[in-house]
PDB file of C-alpha atoms in Angstrom:
ATOM      1  CA  GLN A  21     -17.658   0.979   4.621  1.00 83.00           C
ATOM      2  CA  VAL A  22     -14.246  -0.697   4.661  1.00 92.00           C
ATOM      3  CA  HIS A  23     -12.002  -0.859   7.687  1.00 96.00           C
ATOM      4  CA  LEU A  24      -8.279  -1.284   7.014  1.00 97.00           C
ATOM      5  CA  VAL A  25      -5.642  -2.282   9.544  1.00 97.00           C
ATOM      6  CA  GLU A  26      -1.936  -2.438   8.752  1.00 97.00           C
ATOM      7  CA  PHE A  27       0.500  -4.846  10.399  1.00 95.00           C
ATOM      8  CA  GLY A  28       4.161  -5.663  10.173  1.00 97.00           C
ATOM      9  CA  GLY A  29       5.986  -2.408  10.623  1.00 97.00           C
ATOM     10  CA  GLY A  30       9.041  -2.151  12.802  1.00 97.00           C
ATOM     11  CA  LEU A  31      12.730  -1.440  13.021  1.00 97.00           C
ATOM     12  CA  VAL A  32      15.080  -3.093  10.544  1.00 97.00           C
ATOM     13  CA  GLN A  33      18.675  -2.591   9.479  1.00 97.00           C
ATOM     14  CA  ALA A  34      19.486  -1.291   6.042  1.00 98.00           C
ATOM     15  CA  GLY A  35      19.551  -4.145   3.578  1.00 98.00           C
ATOM     16  CA  GLY A  36      16.951  -6.077   5.527  1.00 98.00           C
ATOM     17  CA  SER A  37      13.377  -7.007   4.723  1.00 98.00           C
ATOM     18  CA  LEU A  38       9.904  -6.497   6.119  1.00 98.00           C
ATOM     19  CA  ARG A  39       6.488  -7.589   5.001  1.00 98.00           C
ATOM     20  CA  LEU A  40       3.552  -5.318   5.658  1.00 98.00           C
ATOM     21  CA  SER A  41       0.020  -6.660   5.718  1.00 98.00           C
ATOM     22  CA  CYS A  42      -3.240  -4.781   5.463  1.00 98.00           C
ATOM     23  CA  ALA A  43      -6.347  -6.610   6.567  1.00 97.00           C
ATOM     24  CA  ALA A  44      -9.728  -5.383   5.359  1.00 96.00           C
ATOM     25  CA  SER A  45     -13.158  -5.871   6.800  1.00 92.00           C
ATOM     26  CA  GLY A  46     -16.540  -4.662   5.673  1.00 81.00           C
ATOM     27  CA  ARG A  47     -17.564  -4.502   2.037  1.00 73.00           C
ATOM     28  CA  THR A  48     -16.270  -7.025  -0.488  1.00 89.00           C
ATOM     29  CA  PHE A  49     -12.507  -6.677  -0.550  1.00 93.00           C
ATOM     30  CA  SER A  50     -12.221  -8.106  -4.049  1.00 92.00           C
ATOM     31  CA  MET A  51     -14.111  -5.111  -5.441  1.00 93.00           C
ATOM     32  CA  TYR A  52     -11.348  -2.706  -4.440  1.00 95.00           C
ATOM     33  CA  HIS A  53      -8.088  -1.755  -6.036  1.00 96.00           C
ATOM     34  CA  MET A  54      -5.526  -1.418  -3.265  1.00 97.00           C
ATOM     35  CA  GLY A  55      -2.565   0.836  -2.743  1.00 98.00           C
ATOM     36  CA  TRP A  56       0.296   1.502  -0.372  1.00 98.00           C
ATOM     37  CA  PHE A  57       1.491   5.011   0.405  1.00 98.00           C
ATOM     38  CA  ARG A  58       4.087   6.347   2.792  1.00 98.00           C
ATOM     39  CA  GLN A  59       4.824   9.570   4.574  1.00 98.00           C
ATOM     40  CA  ALA A  60       8.118  10.564   6.128  1.00 95.00           C
ATOM     41  CA  PRO A  61       8.283  13.272   8.810  1.00 90.00           C
ATOM     42  CA  GLY A  62       7.914  16.716   7.292  1.00 94.00           C
ATOM     43  CA  LYS A  63       7.157  15.351   3.835  1.00 96.00           C
ATOM     44  CA  GLN A  64       4.049  14.758   1.773  1.00 96.00           C
ATOM     45  CA  ARG A  65       2.422  11.376   1.492  1.00 97.00           C
ATOM     46  CA  ASP A  66       3.765   9.500  -1.546  1.00 97.00           C
ATOM     47  CA  PHE A  67       2.568   6.574  -3.605  1.00 98.00           C
ATOM     48  CA  VAL A  68       4.515   3.348  -3.122  1.00 98.00           C
ATOM     49  CA  ALA A  69       2.621   0.560  -4.907  1.00 98.00           C
ATOM     50  CA  GLY A  70      -0.806  -0.344  -6.226  1.00 98.00           C
ATOM     51  CA  ILE A  71      -2.636  -3.475  -7.327  1.00 97.00           C
ATOM     52  CA  THR A  72      -5.872  -3.944  -9.205  1.00 96.00           C
ATOM     53  CA  TRP A  73      -8.917  -5.662  -7.723  1.00 94.00           C
ATOM     54  CA  ASN A  74      -8.015  -9.058  -9.169  1.00 93.00           C
ATOM     55  CA  GLY A  75      -4.250  -8.735  -8.832  1.00 93.00           C
ATOM     56  CA  GLY A  76      -3.864  -8.632 -12.587  1.00 94.00           C
ATOM     57  CA  ASP A  77      -1.870  -5.427 -12.692  1.00 96.00           C
ATOM     58  CA  THR A  78       0.558  -3.712 -10.371  1.00 97.00           C
ATOM     59  CA  GLU A  79       2.284  -0.357 -10.303  1.00 98.00           C
ATOM     60  CA  TYR A  80       5.288   0.889  -8.333  1.00 98.00           C
ATOM     61  CA  ALA A  81       6.996   4.128  -7.530  1.00 98.00           C
ATOM     62  CA  ASP A  82      10.372   4.366  -9.250  1.00 98.00           C
ATOM     63  CA  SER A  83      12.104   4.523  -5.877  1.00 97.00           C
ATOM     64  CA  VAL A  84      10.934   1.028  -4.895  1.00 98.00           C
ATOM     65  CA  LYS A  85      10.890  -0.836  -8.218  1.00 98.00           C
ATOM     66  CA  GLY A  86      12.803  -4.065  -8.010  1.00 97.00           C
ATOM     67  CA  ARG A  87      12.825  -4.003  -4.204  1.00 98.00           C
ATOM     68  CA  PHE A  88       9.157  -3.972  -3.171  1.00 98.00           C
ATOM     69  CA  THR A  89       6.377  -6.321  -4.239  1.00 98.00           C
ATOM     70  CA  ILE A  90       2.670  -5.775  -3.725  1.00 98.00           C
ATOM     71  CA  SER A  91       0.313  -8.740  -3.695  1.00 98.00           C
ATOM     72  CA  ARG A  92      -3.126  -9.632  -2.442  1.00 98.00           C
ATOM     73  CA  ASP A  93      -5.137 -12.581  -1.224  1.00 97.00           C
ATOM     74  CA  ASN A  94      -8.800 -11.885  -1.791  1.00 95.00           C
ATOM     75  CA  ALA A  95      -9.817 -14.992   0.137  1.00 94.00           C
ATOM     76  CA  LYS A  96      -8.129 -13.484   3.193  1.00 96.00           C
ATOM     77  CA  SER A  97      -9.132  -9.885   2.413  1.00 96.00           C
ATOM     78  CA  THR A  98      -5.503  -8.892   2.777  1.00 97.00           C
ATOM     79  CA  VAL A  99      -2.988  -6.952   0.735  1.00 98.00           C
ATOM     80  CA  TYR A 100       0.745  -7.288   1.306  1.00 98.00           C
ATOM     81  CA  LEU A 101       3.846  -5.235   0.686  1.00 98.00           C
ATOM     82  CA  GLN A 102       7.066  -7.236   0.653  1.00 98.00           C
ATOM     83  CA  MET A 103       9.962  -4.846   1.150  1.00 98.00           C
ATOM     84  CA  ASN A 104      13.485  -6.076   0.424  1.00 98.00           C
ATOM     85  CA  SER A 105      16.850  -4.327   0.349  1.00 98.00           C
ATOM     86  CA  LEU A 106      15.495  -1.635   2.603  1.00 98.00           C
ATOM     87  CA  LYS A 107      17.227   1.718   2.659  1.00 97.00           C
ATOM     88  CA  PHE A 108      17.343   4.441   5.269  1.00 96.00           C
ATOM     89  CA  GLU A 109      15.199   6.599   2.991  1.00 96.00           C
ATOM     90  CA  ASP A 110      12.394   4.014   3.147  1.00 97.00           C
ATOM     91  CA  THR A 111      11.794   5.117   6.722  1.00 97.00           C
ATOM     92  CA  ALA A 112       8.210   6.394   6.900  1.00 98.00           C
ATOM     93  CA  PHE A 113       4.702   5.755   8.101  1.00 98.00           C
ATOM     94  CA  TYR A 114       3.105   3.318   5.651  1.00 98.00           C
ATOM     95  CA  TYR A 115      -0.595   3.400   4.837  1.00 98.00           C
ATOM     96  CA  CYS A 116      -2.784   1.088   2.830  1.00 98.00           C
ATOM     97  CA  ALA A 117      -5.798   2.411   0.969  1.00 98.00           C
ATOM     98  CA  ALA A 118      -8.792   1.037  -0.908  1.00 96.00           C
ATOM     99  CA  ASP A 119     -10.204   2.352  -4.189  1.00 95.00           C
ATOM    100  CA  TRP A 120     -13.670   1.121  -5.176  1.00 92.00           C
ATOM    101  CA  ALA A 121     -13.368  -0.674  -8.533  1.00 89.00           C
ATOM    102  CA  GLY A 122     -17.073  -1.111  -9.070  1.00 82.00           C
ATOM    103  CA  ASP A 123     -17.655   2.325 -10.517  1.00 77.00           C
ATOM    104  CA  GLY A 124     -15.794   1.473 -13.723  1.00 75.00           C
ATOM    105  CA  THR A 125     -13.456   4.440 -13.562  1.00 76.00           C
ATOM    106  CA  ASN A 126      -9.912   4.109 -14.832  1.00 83.00           C
ATOM    107  CA  TRP A 127      -7.223   2.940 -12.448  1.00 89.00           C
ATOM    108  CA  PHE A 128      -4.836   5.682 -11.367  1.00 92.00           C
ATOM    109  CA  PRO A 129      -3.009   4.143  -8.410  1.00 93.00           C
ATOM    110  CA  HIS A 130      -0.671   7.104  -7.912  1.00 93.00           C
ATOM    111  CA  ASN A 131      -3.567   9.472  -7.255  1.00 93.00           C
ATOM    112  CA  GLU A 132      -4.474   9.345  -3.583  1.00 94.00           C
ATOM    113  CA  LYS A 133      -7.729  11.151  -4.306  1.00 94.00           C
ATOM    114  CA  GLN A 134      -8.891   7.954  -6.029  1.00 93.00           C
ATOM    115  CA  TYR A 135      -8.921   6.104  -2.732  1.00 96.00           C
ATOM    116  CA  ASP A 136     -12.018   5.861  -0.599  1.00 94.00           C
ATOM    117  CA  TYR A 137     -10.676   4.328   2.597  1.00 96.00           C
ATOM    118  CA  TRP A 138      -7.395   4.514   4.479  1.00 97.00           C
ATOM    119  CA  GLY A 139      -5.820   2.575   7.287  1.00 97.00           C
ATOM    120  CA  GLN A 140      -4.221   4.087  10.379  1.00 97.00           C
ATOM    121  CA  GLY A 141      -0.731   3.271   9.173  1.00 97.00           C
ATOM    122  CA  THR A 142       2.294   1.444  10.500  1.00 98.00           C
ATOM    123  CA  GLN A 143       5.768   2.788  11.152  1.00 98.00           C
ATOM    124  CA  VAL A 144       8.756   1.424   9.266  1.00 98.00           C
ATOM    125  CA  THR A 145      12.166   2.529  10.489  1.00 98.00           C
ATOM    126  CA  VAL A 146      15.328   1.549   8.663  1.00 97.00           C
ATOM    127  CA  SER A 147      18.577   2.068  10.525  1.00 96.00           C
ATOM    128  CA  SER A 148      21.654   2.909   8.505  1.00 86.00           C
TER     129      SER A 148
END
C-alpha cells in the first residue's frame, strides 16, 4: 500500500510558476514509476508528466513540454512538478500516481490504468 499526498497547489497569475510536491509513504517509493495527471471541470483526466523509478527517463504531454519539469527525490519519497509559464488552460485538479515498477512491465506513463495508487489531488488555478 502506498499513500500519496499532493502539496503546492494554489492561485497564480498567468505567466507565473508553481511547484507541486507529492509525498509518498508506505512501500518503497523507489520501486514506483510516478506520474502527474490533471483534470479540469467537465473534462477527462489527462496525463501531464511521468518519471521512471530511478529518474532516468521522463515523459511529458505536448501541452506542457518546455514549461513543466518532473523530478523525484527517492531519499525523500517525493516527486515534484515544476510548472513555469503557466497558462489559464493549465487550471485543473492535479493528481500524482504511482505505478509499481517491480513487475517488469513496460513503462507507459500516459496510460492511467498502469497506475496502482493515486493521491487526493491539489487544485491549481491560473488567472488570466
